[in-house]
Amino acid sequence: MMWNPAWESGVRLIDEQHRQLLAQFESLMAAIHSDSAKERVPGILAFLAAYVETHFSTEEACMRAAEYPGLVEHQAIHDQMRAQVTRLVDESTRDSTTLTEELVDFLTEWLLGHINEVDRPMAQFLLRYGFDGMGTVQ
């Protein structure tokens, strides 16, 4: 899966983090399909989980600063995703070979669905509020 410029939100910091998440997803997919999946997948998933938290915290801080009216709903979606990522990481430590399809579906839905349906409208609000491309108020 390659980054699609149509997914750009206009807030460079958020877009850069989305691209980094996609790159980690690519690494994870390569690891899952490698001969060393058992060794590689848990570490990549742990990094991905930590980076997801960094990304969600960044978005939430931007939304709070801009007094985004959809903050509570957006944060609830993030909390559901945090729980799902935690569950996937826990499952991978037990058996990294069983979660391939579920993981691909979740990450694809999240990367494409969440970015397009939830993040892009939020980013448009941030830009109207006066955030520059790096997510800070001008």
CSV table of C-alpha atoms in Angstrom, one decimal:
chain,number,residue,atom,x,y,z
A,1,MET,CA,0.0,0.0,0.0
A,2,MET,CA,1.5,3.3,-1.1
A,3,TRP,CA,0.7,6.7,0.3
A,4,ASN,CA,-2.0,8.4,-1.7
A,5,PRO,CA,-1.8,12.3,-1.9
A,6,ALA,CA,-5.6,12.3,-1.7
A,7,TRP,CA,-5.2,11.3,2.0
A,8,GLU,CA,-3.4,14.6,2.8
A,9,SER,CA,-5.2,16.6,5.4
A,10,GLY,CA,-3.3,19.8,4.9
A,11,VAL,CA,-1.7,19.7,8.4
A,12,ARG,CA,1.8,18.6,7.6
A,13,LEU,CA,2.6,17.2,11.1
A,14,ILE,CA,-0.4,14.9,11.0
A,15,ASP,CA,0.2,13.9,7.4
A,16,GLU,CA,3.8,13.1,8.2
A,17,GLN,CA,2.7,10.9,11.1
A,18,HIS,CA,0.2,9.2,8.9
A,19,ARG,CA,2.9,8.5,6.3
A,20,GLN,CA,5.1,7.1,9.1
A,21,LEU,CA,2.3,4.9,10.3
A,22,LEU,CA,1.8,3.6,6.8
A,23,ALA,CA,5.6,2.9,6.5
A,24,GLN,CA,5.4,0.9,9.8
A,25,PHE,CA,2.4,-1.0,8.4
A,26,GLU,CA,4.5,-1.9,5.3
A,27,SER,CA,7.3,-3.1,7.6
A,28,LEU,CA,4.8,-5.2,9.6
A,29,MET,CA,3.3,-6.7,6.4
A,30,ALA,CA,6.8,-7.6,5.2
A,31,ALA,CA,7.6,-9.1,8.6
A,32,ILE,CA,4.4,-11.2,8.7
A,33,HIS,CA,5.2,-12.7,5.3
A,34,SER,CA,8.8,-13.4,6.1
A,35,ASP,CA,10.5,-16.5,7.4
A,36,SER,CA,11.3,-14.6,10.6
A,37,ALA,CA,7.7,-13.4,11.4
A,38,LYS,CA,7.8,-14.9,14.9
A,39,GLU,CA,10.9,-12.8,15.8
A,40,ARG,CA,10.0,-9.6,13.9
A,41,VAL,CA,6.3,-9.1,14.3
A,42,PRO,CA,6.1,-8.4,18.1
A,43,GLY,CA,8.8,-5.7,18.0
A,44,ILE,CA,7.2,-3.9,15.0
A,45,LEU,CA,3.8,-4.1,16.6
A,46,ALA,CA,5.1,-2.7,19.8
A,47,PHE,CA,6.7,0.2,18.0
A,48,LEU,CA,3.5,0.7,16.0
A,49,ALA,CA,1.5,0.8,19.2
A,50,ALA,CA,3.8,3.4,20.7
A,51,TYR,CA,3.7,5.5,17.6
A,52,VAL,CA,-0.1,5.3,17.4
A,53,GLU,CA,-0.1,6.7,20.9
A,54,THR,CA,2.2,9.5,19.9
A,55,HIS,CA,0.0,10.3,16.9
A,56,PHE,CA,-3.3,10.2,18.7
A,57,SER,CA,-1.8,12.4,21.5
A,58,THR,CA,-0.6,14.9,18.8
A,59,GLU,CA,-4.0,15.0,17.2
A,60,GLU,CA,-5.8,15.4,20.5
A,61,ALA,CA,-3.6,18.2,21.6
A,62,CYS,CA,-4.2,20.1,18.4
A,63,MET,CA,-8.0,19.5,18.7
A,64,ARG,CA,-7.9,20.8,22.3
A,65,ALA,CA,-5.9,23.9,21.3
A,66,ALA,CA,-8.4,24.7,18.5
A,67,GLU,CA,-11.4,23.9,20.7
A,68,TYR,CA,-12.5,21.4,18.1
A,69,PRO,CA,-16.2,20.7,18.7
A,70,GLY,CA,-15.8,17.0,17.7
A,71,LEU,CA,-13.0,16.3,20.2
A,72,VAL,CA,-15.0,14.0,22.5
A,73,GLU,CA,-16.2,11.9,19.6
A,74,HIS,CA,-12.8,11.8,17.9
A,75,GLN,CA,-11.1,10.9,21.2
A,76,ALA,CA,-13.6,8.1,21.8
A,77,ILE,CA,-12.6,6.7,18.3
A,78,HIS,CA,-9.0,6.9,19.3
A,79,ASP,CA,-9.7,5.1,22.6
A,80,GLN,CA,-11.3,2.3,20.7
A,81,MET,CA,-8.4,2.1,18.4
A,82,ARG,CA,-5.9,2.2,21.3
A,83,ALA,CA,-7.8,-0.8,22.9
A,84,GLN,CA,-7.7,-2.7,19.5
A,85,VAL,CA,-4.0,-2.1,19.0
A,86,THR,CA,-3.3,-3.2,22.6
A,87,ARG,CA,-5.3,-6.4,22.0
A,88,LEU,CA,-3.5,-7.1,18.8
A,89,VAL,CA,-0.1,-6.6,20.4
A,90,ASP,CA,-1.1,-8.9,23.3
A,91,GLU,CA,-2.2,-11.6,20.8
A,92,SER,CA,0.9,-11.3,18.8
A,93,THR,CA,3.1,-12.0,21.8
A,94,ARG,CA,1.2,-15.2,22.3
A,95,ASP,CA,1.1,-16.3,18.6
A,96,SER,CA,2.2,-13.9,15.8
A,97,THR,CA,0.9,-16.2,13.1
A,98,THR,CA,-2.8,-16.0,13.9
A,99,LEU,CA,-3.5,-12.3,13.5
A,100,THR,CA,-2.5,-11.6,9.9
A,101,GLU,CA,-5.9,-11.2,8.3
A,102,GLU,CA,-7.5,-9.3,11.3
A,103,LEU,CA,-4.5,-7.0,11.5
A,104,VAL,CA,-4.5,-6.2,7.8
A,105,ASP,CA,-8.2,-5.5,7.9
A,106,PHE,CA,-8.0,-3.3,11.0
A,107,LEU,CA,-5.0,-1.3,9.8
A,108,THR,CA,-6.4,-0.8,6.4
A,109,GLU,CA,-9.8,0.3,7.7
A,110,TRP,CA,-8.1,2.6,10.2
A,111,LEU,CA,-5.6,4.0,7.8
A,112,LEU,CA,-8.0,4.6,5.0
A,113,GLY,CA,-11.3,5.0,6.9
A,114,HIS,CA,-10.2,7.0,9.8
A,115,ILE,CA,-8.0,9.4,7.8
A,116,ASN,CA,-10.6,10.1,5.2
A,117,GLU,CA,-13.7,10.1,7.4
A,118,VAL,CA,-12.5,11.6,10.7
A,119,ASP,CA,-9.1,13.1,10.4
A,120,ARG,CA,-9.5,15.1,7.2
A,121,PRO,CA,-12.6,17.0,8.5
A,122,MET,CA,-10.8,17.6,11.8
A,123,ALA,CA,-7.8,18.9,9.9
A,124,GLN,CA,-9.9,21.3,7.9
A,125,PHE,CA,-11.3,22.7,11.1
A,126,LEU,CA,-7.7,23.2,12.4
A,127,LEU,CA,-6.7,25.0,9.3
A,128,ARG,CA,-9.7,27.3,9.4
A,129,TYR,CA,-8.9,27.9,13.1
A,130,GLY,CA,-5.5,29.1,12.1
A,131,PHE,CA,-3.2,26.2,12.5
A,132,ASP,CA,-0.2,26.2,10.1
A,133,GLY,CA,0.9,23.1,8.3
A,134,MET,CA,2.8,21.8,11.3
A,135,GLY,CA,-0.1,21.9,13.7
A,136,THR,CA,0.6,25.0,15.6
A,137,VAL,CA,-1.5,28.2,15.8
A,138,GLN,CA,-0.3,31.0,13.5
